[in-house]
Short mmCIF file of C-alpha atoms in Angstrom, two decimals:
data_model
loop_
_atom_site.label_atom_id
_atom_site.label_comp_id
_atom_site.label_asym_id
_atom_site.label_seq_id
_atom_site.Cartn_x
_atom_site.Cartn_y
_atom_site.Cartn_z
CA MET A 265 80.44 108.24 71.02
CA GLN A 266 83.61 106.21 70.54
CA ILE A 267 86.22 107.86 72.77
CA LYS A 268 89.00 105.25 72.89
CA THR A 269 90.29 103.24 69.94
CA ASN A 270 92.43 100.53 71.62
CA TRP A 271 90.26 99.14 74.40
CA GLU A 272 91.16 95.50 73.75
CA GLU A 273 94.90 96.18 73.87
CA THR A 274 94.50 98.27 77.03
CA ARG A 275 92.57 95.56 78.84
CA GLN A 276 95.15 92.97 77.83
CA ARG A 277 98.02 95.10 79.18
CA PHE A 278 96.23 95.82 82.46
CA THR A 279 95.40 92.13 82.91
CA ALA A 280 99.05 91.19 82.42
CA TRP A 281 100.23 94.02 84.70
CA TRP A 282 98.08 92.88 87.61
CA ALA A 283 99.36 89.35 87.16
CA GLY A 284 103.00 90.45 87.15
CA GLN A 285 103.42 89.29 83.56
CA SER A 286 105.06 90.96 80.58
CA THR A 287 103.13 93.93 79.18
CA GLY A 288 105.46 94.49 76.22
CA ARG A 289 106.31 97.96 77.52
CA PRO A 290 105.34 99.89 80.67
CA LEU A 291 101.73 100.95 80.96
CA LEU A 292 101.38 104.59 79.88
CA HIS A 293 98.54 106.88 80.89
CA ILE A 294 98.38 109.69 78.30
CA TRP A 295 95.80 112.29 77.24
CA THR A 296 96.08 114.69 74.30
CA LYS A 297 93.85 117.42 72.90
CA ARG A 298 91.91 116.25 69.85
CA GLU A 299 92.55 117.89 66.49
CA HIS A 300 88.85 117.52 65.76
CA PRO A 301 86.29 117.18 68.60
CA ILE A 302 83.98 114.19 68.34
CA PRO A 303 80.18 114.55 68.46
CA ASN A 304 78.73 114.86 71.95
CA ASN A 305 75.11 115.26 73.04
CA PHE A 306 75.98 116.97 76.34
CA SER A 307 77.27 120.53 76.74
CA PRO A 308 79.39 121.71 79.70
CA GLN A 309 77.39 122.48 82.84
CA PRO A 310 78.44 125.06 85.48
CA TYR A 311 78.04 124.18 89.15
CA ASN A 312 75.87 126.66 91.01
CA THR A 313 76.82 125.52 94.51
CA VAL A 314 79.65 123.64 96.20
CA GLU A 315 77.27 120.74 96.87
CA GLU A 316 76.50 120.39 93.15
CA ARG A 317 80.16 119.61 92.46
CA TYR A 318 79.62 116.36 94.32
CA LEU A 319 75.90 115.58 94.15
CA ASN A 320 74.65 116.58 90.69
CA ALA A 321 75.36 113.41 88.73
CA GLU A 322 73.91 114.84 85.52
CA LYS A 323 76.19 117.88 85.49
CA ILE A 324 79.26 115.90 86.56
CA THR A 325 78.72 113.33 83.81
CA ALA A 326 78.01 115.98 81.16
CA ASN A 327 81.26 117.75 82.02
CA TYR A 328 83.24 114.53 81.73
CA LEU A 329 81.67 113.80 78.33
CA ASP A 330 82.52 117.29 77.14
CA PHE A 331 86.14 116.71 78.15
CA PHE A 332 86.21 113.36 76.35
CA ALA A 333 84.80 114.97 73.20
CA ASN A 334 87.74 117.35 73.14
CA HIS A 335 90.54 115.13 74.48
CA GLU A 336 91.79 111.70 73.41
CA PRO A 337 93.19 108.92 75.63
CA ARG A 338 96.38 107.30 74.36
CA GLY A 339 98.31 104.28 75.56
CA GLU A 340 96.47 102.92 78.59
CA GLY A 341 94.59 106.16 79.22
CA TYR A 342 90.85 105.56 79.10
CA PRO A 343 87.59 107.51 79.64
CA GLU A 344 86.23 107.11 83.16
CA VAL A 345 83.52 109.04 84.98
CA SER A 346 83.97 109.39 88.76
CA LEU A 347 81.24 110.31 91.22
CA ASN A 348 83.13 110.63 94.48
CA LEU A 349 81.58 111.77 97.75
CA GLY A 350 84.97 112.67 99.13
CA ALA A 351 87.77 110.22 99.82
CA GLY A 352 86.08 107.72 102.11
CA SER A 353 82.36 107.67 101.32
CA LEU A 354 81.96 104.49 103.41
CA ALA A 355 82.05 106.83 106.42
CA LEU A 356 78.84 108.44 105.15
CA TYR A 357 77.17 105.09 104.55
CA VAL A 358 77.69 104.07 108.19
CA GLY A 359 76.50 107.24 109.88
CA SER A 360 78.81 110.23 109.33
CA GLN A 361 77.54 113.54 107.97
CA PRO A 362 79.44 115.53 105.31
CA THR A 363 80.80 119.05 105.26
CA PHE A 364 81.26 120.12 101.64
CA SER A 365 84.12 122.35 100.52
CA LYS A 366 85.48 123.28 97.10
CA ASP A 367 88.34 120.78 97.26
CA THR A 368 87.01 117.89 99.36
CA ILE A 369 84.36 116.56 101.73
CA TRP A 370 85.03 116.33 105.45
CA PHE A 371 83.34 113.67 107.55
CA GLU A 372 81.88 114.42 110.96
CA PRO A 373 82.63 111.90 113.76
CA VAL A 374 79.78 109.62 114.81
CA GLU A 375 78.63 109.75 118.42
CA GLY A 376 78.87 106.57 120.46
CA ASP A 377 81.45 103.93 121.26
CA TYR A 378 82.14 100.29 120.51
CA ASN A 379 79.43 99.20 122.98
CA THR A 380 76.70 101.41 121.47
CA PRO A 381 74.05 99.24 119.73
CA GLY A 382 74.22 99.67 115.95
CA TYR A 383 77.46 101.67 116.16
CA LEU A 384 79.28 101.68 112.79
CA GLY A 385 76.51 99.56 111.27
CA LEU A 386 75.43 99.77 107.61
CA ASP A 387 71.81 100.73 107.10
CA PRO A 388 70.62 99.98 103.53
CA GLN A 389 68.24 102.94 103.90
CA ASN A 390 71.04 105.35 104.84
CA HIS A 391 70.43 108.65 103.02
CA TRP A 392 73.94 109.04 101.64
CA TYR A 393 74.25 105.42 100.59
CA LYS A 394 70.97 105.58 98.66
CA THR A 395 71.91 108.97 97.20
CA HIS A 396 75.25 107.67 95.96
CA LEU A 397 73.69 104.60 94.36
CA ASP A 398 71.07 106.78 92.67
CA MET A 399 73.79 109.08 91.32
CA HIS A 400 75.51 106.09 89.71
CA LYS A 401 72.23 104.91 88.23
CA LYS A 402 71.67 108.32 86.59
CA ALA A 403 75.22 108.50 85.26
CA LYS A 404 75.00 104.97 83.85
CA GLU A 405 71.94 106.01 81.85
CA MET A 406 73.74 109.04 80.47
CA LEU A 407 76.74 106.94 79.41
CA LYS A 408 74.69 104.61 77.23
CA GLY A 409 75.97 104.78 73.68
CA THR A 410 79.50 105.71 74.78
CA ASP A 411 82.54 103.62 75.62
CA ALA A 412 83.24 105.60 78.82
CA LEU A 413 83.34 103.61 82.05
CA LEU A 414 81.73 104.56 85.34
CA SER A 415 84.34 104.11 88.07
CA ILE A 416 83.97 102.63 91.53
CA PRO A 417 84.16 105.67 93.86
CA ASP A 418 86.78 106.17 96.57
CA ILE A 419 84.97 104.19 99.27
CA VAL A 420 88.12 103.71 101.45
CA GLU A 421 88.42 101.02 104.09
CA HIS A 422 88.81 99.76 107.68
CA LEU A 423 91.37 101.86 109.65
CA ASP A 424 90.95 105.10 107.70
CA ILE A 425 87.16 104.88 107.89
CA LEU A 426 87.39 104.16 111.60
CA SER A 427 89.57 107.26 111.88
CA SER A 428 86.93 109.34 110.08
CA LEU A 429 84.17 108.01 112.31
CA ARG A 430 85.93 108.30 115.67
CA GLY A 431 88.70 110.83 115.02
CA THR A 432 92.34 109.96 114.43
CA GLU A 433 93.45 110.74 117.99
CA ALA A 434 90.71 108.55 119.45
CA VAL A 435 91.64 105.61 117.21
CA CYS A 436 95.30 105.91 118.14
CA LEU A 437 94.29 105.60 121.79
CA ASP A 438 91.93 102.72 120.91
CA PHE A 439 94.89 100.67 119.70
CA TYR A 440 95.99 100.47 123.35
CA ASP A 441 92.69 100.80 125.23
CA PHE A 442 90.39 98.72 122.98
CA PRO A 443 92.59 96.59 120.68
CA GLU A 444 90.10 93.75 120.21
CA GLU A 445 87.27 96.19 119.53
CA VAL A 446 89.38 97.88 116.83
CA LYS A 447 90.09 94.54 115.17
CA SER A 448 86.42 93.58 115.30
CA ALA A 449 85.39 96.97 113.88
CA CYS A 450 87.83 96.53 110.98
CA LYS A 451 86.31 93.15 110.16
CA ASN A 452 82.81 94.65 110.20
CA LEU A 453 83.90 97.57 108.04
CA ASN A 454 85.40 95.12 105.57
CA ARG A 455 82.01 93.42 105.29
CA HIS A 456 80.35 96.82 104.72
CA TYR A 457 82.98 97.66 102.11
CA GLU A 458 82.23 94.45 100.22
CA THR A 459 78.48 95.06 100.31
CA CYS A 460 78.82 98.63 99.07
CA PHE A 461 81.44 97.79 96.45
CA ASP A 462 79.22 95.13 94.90
CA ALA A 463 76.15 97.39 95.00
CA LEU A 464 78.03 100.19 93.24
CA ASN A 465 79.63 97.74 90.83
CA GLU A 466 76.22 96.88 89.45
CA TYR A 467 76.53 100.23 87.66
CA CYS A 468 80.31 100.17 87.12
CA ILE A 469 81.05 96.65 85.88
CA ASP A 470 81.83 96.58 82.16
CA GLU A 471 80.92 94.07 79.47
CA THR A 472 84.05 92.01 80.19
CA GLY A 473 83.33 91.66 83.92
CA GLY A 474 86.01 94.16 84.96
CA ASN A 475 85.78 97.57 86.56
CA SER A 476 87.56 100.91 86.68
CA PHE A 477 88.51 102.53 89.98
CA THR A 478 88.38 106.27 90.44
CA ALA A 479 91.27 108.76 90.50
CA PHE A 480 94.06 106.22 90.08
CA ASN A 481 93.25 105.38 86.45
CA ILE A 482 93.21 101.64 87.01
CA TRP A 483 91.09 99.05 85.26
CA GLY A 484 91.21 95.35 86.02
CA PRO A 485 89.40 92.08 85.31
CA GLY A 486 87.14 91.32 88.25
CA ARG A 487 86.96 93.47 91.38
CA THR A 488 89.66 96.15 91.14
CA ALA A 489 90.45 98.88 93.67
CA LYS A 490 92.97 101.15 95.30
CA VAL A 491 93.40 100.38 99.01
CA GLN A 492 94.98 102.51 101.72
CA ALA A 493 95.71 103.12 105.38
CA ASP A 494 96.81 106.75 105.66
CA ILE A 495 96.65 106.50 109.44
CA ALA A 496 99.73 104.26 109.10
CA ALA A 497 101.79 107.48 109.05
CA MET A 498 101.13 107.62 112.81
CA LEU A 499 101.82 103.95 113.53
CA SER A 500 104.96 102.02 114.34
CA PRO A 501 105.75 99.06 112.09
CA GLU A 502 104.65 96.79 114.97
CA LEU A 503 101.25 98.43 115.34
CA PHE A 504 100.71 98.45 111.58
CA ARG A 505 101.50 94.76 111.37
CA GLU A 506 99.08 94.04 114.22
CA PHE A 507 96.13 96.20 113.11
CA GLY A 508 96.63 97.22 109.50
CA ILE A 509 98.04 94.18 107.74
CA PRO A 510 95.37 91.63 108.82
CA ALA A 511 92.53 93.91 107.67
CA MET A 512 94.38 94.72 104.45
CA LYS A 513 95.12 91.06 103.69
CA GLU A 514 91.46 90.21 104.17
CA GLN A 515 90.33 93.03 101.88
CA CYS A 516 92.93 92.36 99.17
CA GLY A 517 92.08 88.67 99.29
CA TRP A 518 88.48 89.56 98.50
CA LEU A 519 89.49 91.86 95.64
CA ASP A 520 90.90 90.45 92.43
CA ASN A 521 93.31 93.35 91.84
CA SER A 522 94.61 95.77 94.47
CA LEU A 523 96.86 98.84 94.40
CA PHE A 524 98.12 100.19 97.74
CA HIS A 525 98.19 103.99 98.03
CA LEU A 526 101.28 104.81 100.12
CA ASP A 527 100.86 108.38 101.31
CA GLY A 528 103.88 110.30 102.60
CA PRO A 529 107.42 109.53 103.80
CA GLU A 530 106.16 108.58 107.26
CA CYS A 531 104.59 105.47 105.69
CA ILE A 532 107.73 104.17 103.97
CA CYS A 533 108.65 102.13 107.05
CA HIS A 534 105.64 99.92 106.28
CA VAL A 535 106.76 98.95 102.77
CA PRO A 536 108.46 95.70 103.95
CA ALA A 537 105.22 94.50 105.56
CA LEU A 538 103.20 95.44 102.49
CA MET A 539 105.60 93.68 100.13
CA GLU A 540 105.17 90.47 102.14
CA MET A 541 101.45 90.44 101.29
CA GLU A 542 100.83 87.90 98.54
CA GLU A 543 97.32 89.33 98.15
CA LEU A 544 98.61 92.79 97.12
CA ASN A 545 99.39 93.35 93.43
CA ALA A 546 100.93 96.81 93.20
CA LEU A 547 101.99 99.97 95.01
CA GLN A 548 101.35 103.65 94.27
CA TRP A 549 103.52 106.31 95.90
CA THR A 550 102.36 109.81 96.88
CA PRO A 551 105.34 111.74 98.29
CA GLY A 552 103.16 114.45 99.82
CA TYR A 553 103.25 118.23 99.71
CA SER A 554 106.70 119.91 99.68
CA ASN A 555 108.57 116.59 99.26
CA PRO A 556 110.53 115.60 96.13
CA SER A 557 108.23 114.28 93.39
CA ALA A 558 107.72 110.62 92.65
CA GLY A 559 110.32 110.36 89.88
CA GLU A 560 113.28 111.54 91.98
CA GLU A 561 116.21 109.33 92.97
CA ILE A 562 115.58 109.85 96.68
CA TRP A 563 112.78 107.26 96.46
CA ASP A 564 114.77 104.64 94.55
CA ASP A 565 115.48 102.46 97.59
CA MET A 566 111.75 102.10 98.15
CA TYR A 567 111.14 101.37 94.47
CA ALA A 568 113.82 98.68 94.61
CA LYS A 569 111.93 96.93 97.43
CA VAL A 570 108.74 96.98 95.36
CA LYS A 571 110.48 95.67 92.26
CA ASP A 572 112.28 92.95 94.24
CA ALA A 573 108.93 91.79 95.58
CA GLY A 574 107.59 91.44 92.04
CA LYS A 575 104.82 93.98 92.58
CA GLY A 576 103.58 96.51 90.05
CA LEU A 577 104.70 100.12 90.53
CA TRP A 578 102.38 103.04 89.72
CA VAL A 579 104.37 106.29 89.32
CA SER A 580 102.86 109.72 88.68
CA LEU A 581 105.03 111.99 86.52
CA TYR A 582 102.24 114.52 86.16
CA ASP A 583 104.08 117.45 87.74
CA TYR A 584 107.23 117.23 85.58
CA GLY A 585 105.84 118.70 82.35
CA GLU A 586 108.29 118.22 79.48
CA GLU A 587 110.73 116.43 81.80
CA ALA A 588 108.27 113.59 82.49
CA VAL A 589 109.61 111.34 79.73
CA ASP A 590 113.18 111.81 80.99
CA LYS A 591 112.10 110.80 84.50
CA ALA A 592 110.40 107.67 83.18
CA ASP A 593 113.47 106.87 81.09
CA ARG A 594 115.70 107.08 84.16
CA LEU A 595 113.50 104.68 86.11
CA VAL A 596 113.32 102.19 83.26
CA ARG A 597 117.08 102.25 82.73
CA LYS A 598 117.72 101.69 86.44
CA PHE A 599 115.03 99.14 87.26
CA GLY A 600 113.92 97.73 83.93
CA ALA A 601 110.59 98.32 82.25
CA GLN A 602 108.71 95.39 83.81
CA GLY A 603 105.92 96.35 86.21
CA PHE A 604 105.83 100.11 85.70
CA TYR A 605 102.67 102.13 85.12
CA PHE A 606 103.52 105.77 84.33
CA ILE A 607 100.99 108.60 84.64
CA PHE A 608 102.02 111.41 82.28
CA PRO A 609 100.87 115.05 82.12
CA HIS A 610 98.63 116.08 79.23
CA MET A 611 100.72 116.52 76.10
CA GLU A 612 100.52 117.49 72.44
CA ARG A 613 99.61 114.76 69.95
CA VAL A 614 103.04 114.80 68.34
CA ASP A 615 104.70 114.34 71.75
CA ALA A 616 102.36 111.45 72.59
CA GLU A 617 103.28 109.75 69.32
CA LYS A 618 106.99 110.16 70.05
CA LEU A 619 106.54 108.77 73.56
CA LEU A 620 104.65 105.70 72.35
CA ILE A 621 107.30 105.00 69.71
CA LYS A 622 110.09 105.41 72.27
CA ALA A 623 108.34 103.07 74.70
CA GLU A 624 107.85 100.39 72.04
CA ARG A 625 111.48 100.60 70.91
CA GLU A 626 113.44 101.31 74.10
CA TRP A 627 111.30 100.22 77.06
CA LYS A 628 110.54 96.62 76.12
CA CYS A 629 109.60 94.12 78.79
#
């Protein structure tokens, strides 16, 4: 089952993008409906319960393969299968319990405090950790004979995991009451992250030694991931520099390629600190519900800071429909094409062809 026809070109562009080098044109994530579906051994599978949406690896993988059989990735779009246990499955691996809902998984706080023996420790026999690894093993078997990648799930890291495990309000108080304990916990969670990433990557690593990371449509040579600190929306720049940046620098130094997920206007004040991080390769902006979308001029000052720092810039244009190309064109004309990765909405084949031709002719870098 050959789903993508330009894998070599796509890997070359991603490799150059992470390195801040010329990619010829911006990276373009595009999907179109196929004129003729390709053969597929797996039929669509309905989910009978909410839990199955997250835990039934066979059904999840079959549904992805059905989509790939009927839709074609263009540009730097590529087929990836994601098996996420919510956003922040590391919380489950170190003791939290899940509450499943249709749209997400919520994590229950873990009883104890920083002085409780074994608190926030990683048990290799943890039920959810073993379950998640087993899900990836099953999916990997199903993907044999296809060129689809299995993506590293949204593990999430240090401060946000600590927030899931203790509660956001408690962690905000910890910054003042237990600052050294918070810093130590972040270091320990980074070690757990590394252990779990490498264990999962045994199933996700591709034949070139690279990996795909879920949801953000990023592939890279070596260890590649999105990183975040959504709790930063509640922190002053001083607190973020004291608690967030050291943990983030350590994590991004361990990764080969890192994309920071900046979530909401309250986090924009932290962009200067993030742009100072040599270990960070790129930034992704999520404006948040009810705010202007990512392609609007209101965010241009922030984009300018990212471009001036020489970082890559991941911009979703998914909610613009037919106006998405115009939004990308505006950004390219203002900032230049270098460093952009545009995520486009699904489009007709003829529109995808026109976009690729336009990018090659007008958006050179």
